[in-house]
């Protein structure tokens, strides 16, 4: 390694400030950007990085970890006894079999493809099971290997252009389901393979809905990779919206819904940038699109609907760090019921973030308990939820500390 190479925070016992600087620069963030996300002045952050100010308290350390999307707290602190996974789970038991199915390519004709209608019905049942299951990764992980292999076989055996396009649409849908499983698993390369193959299959299918869903998921993969990839996320979203726009007057509800979901994603990314006006403008546009859908409609993959817009408003407010506004939006959103248990749990986590920002940690912990009741596997793999729980384990209020510790054991952060 050359002498001017970036030091590896795993290799050298660097002080906290140096680690912050290294990880910030790897994320492509300026001091001003990180300071804004953490809620301190650039001057204070500069002093922390230069070692002129001691490492901050746990709350501030966790906020820095959140902003830098640090996967393991030891990576930031340098303490080997602080190996706490933040934004990625320990790995689901079914991850190996799903990965094997994604990585396997049978070039021969040994696998007999199922009838198209049969695979369609199984995919429909898989999405339904995902939305209804509390442990949705277990349910989906059990189904995915066969769905992926059969989708690949269907594409290989297609003997006409129309049947091949139909097969590619089903394979794209299987990859979309797989991306939900792969998110927050300790294999980011798998997530990218799935996202890119899903987009390739969707484009080959020429199916507007498949293309919209693949774009929605690919944009999320870019955004979750950090601020340097926000522009790429926006580019994918905008191109997909432009592709769908001419089709919308005569489109199905599913196509109109995925267009609305893509519109909201632009607002979500803007909120991550702290662009308040832009974020709410895209939310407004997505809300208008949702109101054109039937009142009881839910998109089968994204859950986009009239009802979900309240939850989306909470997300925007939280990402903008508007604590009071996020609490107000949470009160409005709770008037509707989100049918999908994983999506309901995620909404509860976003609400908990809002309550934490608003200085209501007891309500935040209570809300995370509701998230755990709705879908334990959602909260177990969510870094924001884990950060709040870890903060409140250190609370000086005994009852709050006890409730946070109990939840931490349920989620798997602490050993029983």
Coordinates of C-alpha atoms in Angstrom, one line a residue:
X1 CA 0.0 0.0 0.0
X2 CA 1.4 3.5 -0.9
X3 CA 2.2 5.8 2.0
X4 CA -0.5 8.2 1.0
X5 CA -3.3 5.6 1.0
X6 CA -6.3 6.1 3.2
X7 CA -5.7 4.4 6.6
X8 CA -7.8 1.4 7.3
X9 CA -9.8 1.9 10.5
X10 CA -9.6 -1.8 11.1
X11 CA -5.8 -1.9 10.9
X12 CA -4.7 0.9 13.1
X13 CA -5.9 2.0 16.6
X14 CA -6.8 5.5 15.4
X15 CA -8.6 8.0 17.7
X16 CA -12.3 8.5 17.2
X17 CA -12.0 11.7 15.3
X18 CA -9.7 10.2 12.7
X19 CA -12.1 7.4 12.2
X20 CA -15.0 9.8 11.7
X21 CA -12.9 11.6 9.0
X22 CA -11.9 8.5 7.2
X23 CA -15.4 7.1 7.1
X24 CA -16.9 10.5 6.1
X25 CA -14.5 10.8 3.2
X26 CA -15.2 7.2 2.1
X27 CA -18.9 8.2 1.9
X28 CA -18.0 11.3 -0.2
X29 CA -19.4 13.6 2.4
X30 CA -18.2 17.1 3.4
X31 CA -17.8 18.2 7.0
X32 CA -20.7 20.5 6.5
X33 CA -23.0 17.7 5.2
X34 CA -22.2 15.4 8.1
X35 CA -22.5 18.1 10.7
X36 CA -25.9 19.0 9.3
X37 CA -27.1 15.4 9.4
X38 CA -25.8 15.0 13.0
X39 CA -27.1 18.3 14.3
X40 CA -23.9 20.0 15.2
X41 CA -21.9 22.9 13.7
X42 CA -19.2 22.2 11.1
X43 CA -16.8 23.9 13.6
X44 CA -17.6 21.3 16.3
X45 CA -17.2 18.4 13.8
X46 CA -13.9 19.8 12.7
X47 CA -12.7 19.9 16.3
X48 CA -13.9 16.3 16.8
X49 CA -12.0 15.1 13.7
X50 CA -8.9 17.0 14.7
X51 CA -8.9 15.5 18.1
X52 CA -9.4 18.9 19.8
X53 CA -12.6 17.7 21.3
X54 CA -13.1 14.3 23.0
X55 CA -15.4 11.7 21.6
X56 CA -19.1 12.7 22.1
X57 CA -21.6 10.9 24.2
X58 CA -23.4 7.7 23.0
X59 CA -26.3 9.6 21.6
X60 CA -24.1 11.7 19.3
X61 CA -21.9 8.7 18.4
X62 CA -25.0 6.8 17.3
X63 CA -26.1 9.8 15.2
X64 CA -22.7 9.9 13.5
X65 CA -23.0 6.1 12.9
X66 CA -26.4 6.6 11.4
X67 CA -25.3 9.4 9.1
X68 CA -22.2 7.5 8.0
X69 CA -24.3 4.3 7.6
X70 CA -21.7 2.4 9.7
X71 CA -22.5 -1.3 9.7
X72 CA -20.5 -2.2 12.9
X73 CA -20.2 0.3 15.8
X74 CA -16.6 -1.0 16.4
X75 CA -15.7 0.4 13.0
X76 CA -16.4 3.9 14.3
X77 CA -15.3 3.6 17.9
X78 CA -12.2 1.4 17.5
X79 CA -13.3 -0.7 20.5
X80 CA -13.3 -4.4 19.7
X81 CA -15.8 -5.1 22.4
X82 CA -18.4 -2.9 20.7
X83 CA -19.2 -5.2 17.8
X84 CA -22.9 -4.1 17.3
X85 CA -24.4 -4.4 13.9
X86 CA -26.3 -1.2 13.0
X87 CA -27.5 -1.1 9.5
X88 CA -27.2 -4.7 8.5
X89 CA -28.4 -7.9 10.0
X90 CA -26.3 -10.9 11.1
X91 CA -27.6 -12.9 8.2
X92 CA -30.8 -14.7 7.8
X93 CA -30.6 -18.5 8.1
X94 CA -32.0 -18.8 4.5
X95 CA -29.5 -16.4 3.0
X96 CA -27.2 -19.1 1.8
X97 CA -29.9 -21.0 -0.2
X98 CA -31.2 -17.8 -1.7
X99 CA -27.7 -16.7 -2.7
X100 CA -27.1 -20.1 -4.3
X101 CA -30.2 -19.8 -6.4
X102 CA -29.3 -16.3 -7.6
X103 CA -25.7 -17.3 -8.4
X104 CA -26.6 -20.6 -10.2
X105 CA -27.0 -20.6 -13.9
X106 CA -28.0 -24.0 -15.4
X107 CA -27.1 -23.8 -19.1
X108 CA -28.6 -27.1 -20.0
X109 CA -32.3 -28.0 -20.2
X110 CA -32.4 -30.3 -17.2
X111 CA -34.9 -28.2 -15.3
X112 CA -38.4 -28.4 -16.7
X113 CA -40.1 -25.0 -16.6
X114 CA -43.5 -24.6 -15.0
X115 CA -46.5 -23.3 -16.9
X116 CA -46.6 -19.5 -17.0
X117 CA -49.9 -19.4 -15.1
X118 CA -48.5 -21.7 -12.4
X119 CA -45.5 -19.4 -11.7
X120 CA -47.7 -16.3 -11.8
X121 CA -49.9 -17.9 -9.1
X122 CA -46.9 -18.8 -7.0
X123 CA -45.5 -15.3 -7.2
X124 CA -48.9 -13.8 -6.3
X125 CA -49.1 -16.1 -3.3
X126 CA -45.5 -15.3 -2.3
X127 CA -46.2 -11.5 -2.2
X128 CA -49.4 -12.1 -0.3
X129 CA -47.5 -14.3 2.2
X130 CA -44.8 -11.6 2.6
X131 CA -47.4 -8.9 3.5
X132 CA -49.3 -11.1 5.9
X133 CA -46.3 -12.8 7.7
X134 CA -44.7 -11.4 10.9
X135 CA -41.5 -13.3 10.0
X136 CA -41.6 -12.4 6.4
X137 CA -38.0 -13.1 5.5
X138 CA -38.4 -16.7 6.7
X139 CA -41.5 -17.1 4.6
X140 CA -40.0 -15.5 1.5
X141 CA -36.6 -17.1 1.9
X142 CA -38.2 -20.5 1.9
X143 CA -40.0 -19.8 -1.4
X144 CA -37.3 -17.8 -3.3
X145 CA -34.9 -20.5 -4.5
X146 CA -37.5 -22.4 -6.4
X147 CA -39.1 -19.2 -7.8
X148 CA -35.8 -17.9 -9.1
X149 CA -34.8 -21.3 -10.6
X150 CA -38.2 -21.7 -12.3
X151 CA -38.2 -18.2 -13.6
X152 CA -34.7 -18.7 -15.1
X153 CA -35.8 -22.0 -16.6
X154 CA -38.9 -20.4 -18.1
X155 CA -36.8 -17.8 -19.8
X156 CA -34.3 -20.4 -21.2
X157 CA -37.1 -22.5 -22.6
X158 CA -39.2 -19.7 -24.2
X159 CA -39.4 -20.4 -27.9
X160 CA -41.2 -17.3 -29.1
X161 CA -40.6 -13.6 -28.5
X162 CA -43.9 -13.0 -26.8
X163 CA -43.5 -16.0 -24.4
X164 CA -39.9 -14.9 -23.7
X165 CA -41.1 -11.4 -22.7
X166 CA -43.7 -12.9 -20.4
X167 CA -41.1 -15.1 -18.8
X168 CA -38.7 -12.2 -18.3
X169 CA -41.5 -10.2 -16.6
X170 CA -42.0 -13.1 -14.1
X171 CA -38.3 -13.5 -13.6
X172 CA -38.0 -9.7 -12.9
X173 CA -40.8 -10.1 -10.3
X174 CA -38.9 -13.0 -8.6
X175 CA -35.8 -10.8 -8.4
X176 CA -37.9 -8.0 -7.0
X177 CA -39.1 -10.3 -4.2
X178 CA -35.6 -11.3 -3.7
X179 CA -34.4 -7.8 -3.2
X180 CA -36.8 -7.3 -0.3
X181 CA -35.2 -10.4 1.3
X182 CA -31.6 -9.3 0.5
X183 CA -31.9 -5.8 2.0
X184 CA -29.9 -5.3 5.2
X185 CA -28.3 -8.8 4.8
X186 CA -24.5 -9.0 5.2
X187 CA -23.9 -9.4 1.4
X188 CA -24.2 -6.1 -0.4
X189 CA -22.9 -7.5 -3.6
X190 CA -25.8 -10.0 -3.6
X191 CA -28.2 -7.1 -3.3
X192 CA -26.7 -5.3 -6.3
X193 CA -26.7 -8.5 -8.4
X194 CA -30.3 -9.0 -7.7
X195 CA -31.2 -5.3 -8.4
X196 CA -29.3 -5.2 -11.7
X197 CA -30.6 -8.6 -12.9
X198 CA -34.1 -7.5 -12.0
X199 CA -33.8 -4.4 -14.1
X200 CA -32.3 -6.3 -17.0
X201 CA -35.1 -8.9 -17.0
X202 CA -37.7 -6.1 -16.7
X203 CA -36.3 -4.3 -19.7
X204 CA -36.2 -7.5 -21.7
X205 CA -39.9 -8.0 -20.8
X206 CA -40.9 -4.6 -22.1
X207 CA -43.6 -4.7 -19.5
X208 CA -44.2 -1.1 -18.0
X209 CA -45.1 -2.4 -14.6
X210 CA -42.1 -4.7 -14.3
X211 CA -39.8 -1.9 -15.5
X212 CA -41.3 0.5 -12.9
X213 CA -40.9 -1.9 -10.0
X214 CA -37.3 -2.7 -11.0
X215 CA -36.5 1.0 -11.2
X216 CA -38.1 1.6 -7.8
X217 CA -35.9 -1.0 -6.2
X218 CA -32.7 0.0 -8.1
X219 CA -33.1 3.6 -7.0
X220 CA -33.4 2.4 -3.4
X221 CA -30.2 0.4 -3.8
X222 CA -28.4 3.5 -5.0
X223 CA -29.8 5.8 -2.3
X224 CA -29.0 3.3 0.5
X225 CA -25.4 3.3 -0.7
X226 CA -24.9 6.8 0.6
X227 CA -25.0 10.5 -0.4
X228 CA -22.6 10.0 -3.3
X229 CA -25.2 7.8 -5.0
X230 CA -28.2 10.1 -4.4
X231 CA -27.9 11.5 -7.9
X232 CA -27.9 8.0 -9.4
X233 CA -31.0 7.2 -7.5
X234 CA -32.7 10.3 -8.8
X235 CA -31.6 9.6 -12.4
X236 CA -33.2 6.1 -12.2
X237 CA -36.4 7.5 -10.7
X238 CA -36.7 10.3 -13.3
X239 CA -36.1 8.1 -16.3
X240 CA -38.7 5.6 -15.1
X241 CA -41.3 8.3 -14.5
X242 CA -40.6 9.8 -17.9
X243 CA -41.0 6.3 -19.5
X244 CA -44.3 5.7 -17.7
X245 CA -45.8 9.2 -18.1
X246 CA -47.2 8.8 -21.6
X247 CA -48.8 5.5 -20.6
X248 CA -50.7 6.7 -17.6
X249 CA -54.0 7.9 -19.1
X250 CA -54.8 4.4 -20.2
X251 CA -52.7 2.4 -17.7
X252 CA -53.8 -0.1 -15.1
X253 CA -54.0 0.7 -11.4
X254 CA -50.7 -1.1 -10.8
X255 CA -48.9 1.0 -13.4
X256 CA -50.3 4.2 -12.1
X257 CA -49.4 3.1 -8.5
X258 CA -45.8 2.4 -9.4
X259 CA -45.5 5.7 -11.1
X260 CA -46.7 7.3 -7.8
X261 CA -44.3 5.3 -5.8
X262 CA -41.4 6.5 -8.0
X263 CA -42.6 10.1 -7.5
X264 CA -42.4 9.7 -3.8
X265 CA -38.9 8.2 -4.0
X266 CA -37.7 11.5 -5.5
X267 CA -39.1 13.2 -2.4
X268 CA -37.5 10.6 0.0
X269 CA -34.1 11.2 -1.5
X270 CA -34.6 15.0 -1.4
X271 CA -35.5 14.7 2.3
X272 CA -32.2 12.7 2.8
X273 CA -30.5 15.7 1.3
X274 CA -32.4 18.0 3.6
X275 CA -34.1 19.8 0.7
X276 CA -37.3 20.6 2.5
X277 CA -39.3 22.3 -0.3
X278 CA -38.4 19.7 -2.9
X279 CA -39.2 16.8 -0.6
X280 CA -42.7 18.0 0.2
X281 CA -43.3 19.0 -3.4
X282 CA -42.7 15.4 -4.6
X283 CA -44.8 14.1 -1.7
X284 CA -47.7 16.4 -2.7
X285 CA -47.4 15.1 -6.3
X286 CA -47.4 11.5 -5.2
X287 CA -50.4 12.1 -2.9
X288 CA -52.3 13.5 -5.9
X289 CA -51.5 10.4 -7.9
X290 CA -52.6 8.2 -5.0
X291 CA -55.9 9.9 -4.8
X292 CA -56.6 8.9 -8.4
X293 CA -56.5 5.2 -7.3
X294 CA -59.5 3.3 -5.8
X295 CA -60.0 4.0 -2.1
X296 CA -59.2 0.5 -1.0
X297 CA -56.4 -0.2 -3.5
X298 CA -52.9 -1.3 -2.4
X299 CA -50.0 -1.9 -4.8
X300 CA -49.1 -5.5 -4.4
X301 CA -45.3 -4.9 -4.1
X302 CA -44.7 -1.3 -2.8
X303 CA -48.0 -0.9 -0.8
X304 CA -48.4 2.5 -2.6
X305 CA -52.0 3.6 -2.0
X306 CA -54.1 6.5 -0.5
X307 CA -53.5 5.0 3.0
X308 CA -49.7 4.9 2.7
X309 CA -49.3 8.6 2.0
X310 CA -49.6 9.3 5.7
X311 CA -46.8 7.0 6.5
X312 CA -44.7 8.6 3.7
X313 CA -45.3 12.0 5.3
X314 CA -43.9 10.7 8.5
X315 CA -40.8 9.4 6.6
X316 CA -40.2 12.8 4.9
X317 CA -40.6 14.7 8.2
X318 CA -38.2 12.3 10.0
X319 CA -35.6 12.5 7.3
X320 CA -35.8 16.3 7.4
X321 CA -35.3 16.0 11.2
X322 CA -38.5 17.9 11.8
X323 CA -39.4 16.2 15.1
X324 CA -42.6 18.1 15.8
X325 CA -43.9 17.7 12.3
X326 CA -43.1 14.0 12.2
X327 CA -45.2 13.6 15.4
X328 CA -48.0 15.5 13.9
X329 CA -47.9 13.5 10.7
X330 CA -47.7 10.3 12.8
X331 CA -51.0 11.2 14.6
X332 CA -52.7 11.7 11.2
X333 CA -51.2 8.5 9.7
X334 CA -52.5 6.4 12.5
X335 CA -56.0 7.0 11.4
X336 CA -55.5 4.5 8.5
X337 CA -54.5 0.9 8.7
X338 CA -51.5 -0.4 6.6
X339 CA -52.4 -3.9 5.5
X340 CA -48.8 -5.2 5.0
X341 CA -47.3 -6.2 8.3
X342 CA -43.7 -5.5 7.3
X343 CA -44.7 -2.1 5.9
X344 CA -46.7 -1.4 9.1
X345 CA -43.6 -2.3 11.2
X346 CA -41.4 0.0 9.2
X347 CA -44.0 2.8 9.6
X348 CA -43.8 2.3 13.4
X349 CA -40.1 2.6 13.3
X350 CA -40.3 5.8 11.4
X351 CA -42.8 7.1 14.0
X352 CA -40.4 6.1 16.7
X353 CA -37.7 8.1 15.1
X354 CA -40.0 11.1 15.1
X355 CA -40.8 10.7 18.7
X356 CA -37.1 10.4 19.5
X357 CA -36.4 13.6 17.6
X358 CA -39.2 15.3 19.5
X359 CA -37.8 14.4 22.9
X360 CA -40.3 11.7 23.7
X361 CA -38.1 8.6 24.2
X362 CA -40.7 6.6 26.2
X363 CA -43.2 6.9 23.4
X364 CA -40.4 6.0 20.9
X365 CA -39.7 2.7 22.8
X366 CA -43.5 1.9 23.1
X367 CA -43.8 2.5 19.3
X368 CA -40.9 0.2 18.6
X369 CA -42.6 -2.5 20.7
X370 CA -45.6 -2.1 18.4
X371 CA -43.2 -2.6 15.4
X372 CA -41.9 -5.8 17.0
X373 CA -45.4 -7.0 17.4
X374 CA -46.3 -6.3 13.8
X375 CA -43.1 -7.9 12.2
X376 CA -40.2 -9.0 14.4
X377 CA -37.9 -9.5 11.3
X378 CA -38.4 -5.9 10.2
X379 CA -37.2 -4.3 13.4
X380 CA -34.4 -6.9 13.8
X381 CA -32.7 -5.8 10.6
X382 CA -33.5 -2.0 10.9
X383 CA -30.5 0.1 11.9
X384 CA -32.6 3.1 13.0
X385 CA -34.6 1.0 15.4
X386 CA -31.4 -0.6 16.8
X387 CA -29.9 2.9 17.4
X388 CA -32.9 4.1 19.4
X389 CA -32.9 0.9 21.5
X390 CA -29.1 1.2 22.1
X391 CA -29.5 4.8 23.2
X392 CA -32.2 4.1 25.7
X393 CA -30.4 1.1 27.2
X394 CA -28.1 3.8 28.6
X395 CA -31.0 5.9 29.9
X396 CA -30.8 7.3 33.5
X397 CA -34.5 6.5 33.8
X398 CA -34.7 3.0 35.3
X399 CA -38.1 2.0 33.8
X400 CA -37.2 3.3 30.3
X401 CA -33.8 1.5 30.6
X402 CA -35.6 -1.8 31.6
X403 CA -38.1 -1.6 28.7
X404 CA -35.4 -0.8 26.2
X405 CA -33.3 -3.7 27.5
X406 CA -36.3 -6.1 27.2
X407 CA -36.8 -5.0 23.6
X408 CA -33.1 -5.3 22.9
X409 CA -33.2 -9.0 23.9
X410 CA -36.3 -9.6 21.8
X411 CA -34.7 -8.0 18.8
X412 CA -31.4 -9.8 19.3
X413 CA -29.1 -6.8 20.2
X414 CA -28.4 -8.2 23.7
X415 CA -28.1 -11.8 24.7
X416 CA -30.8 -13.1 27.0

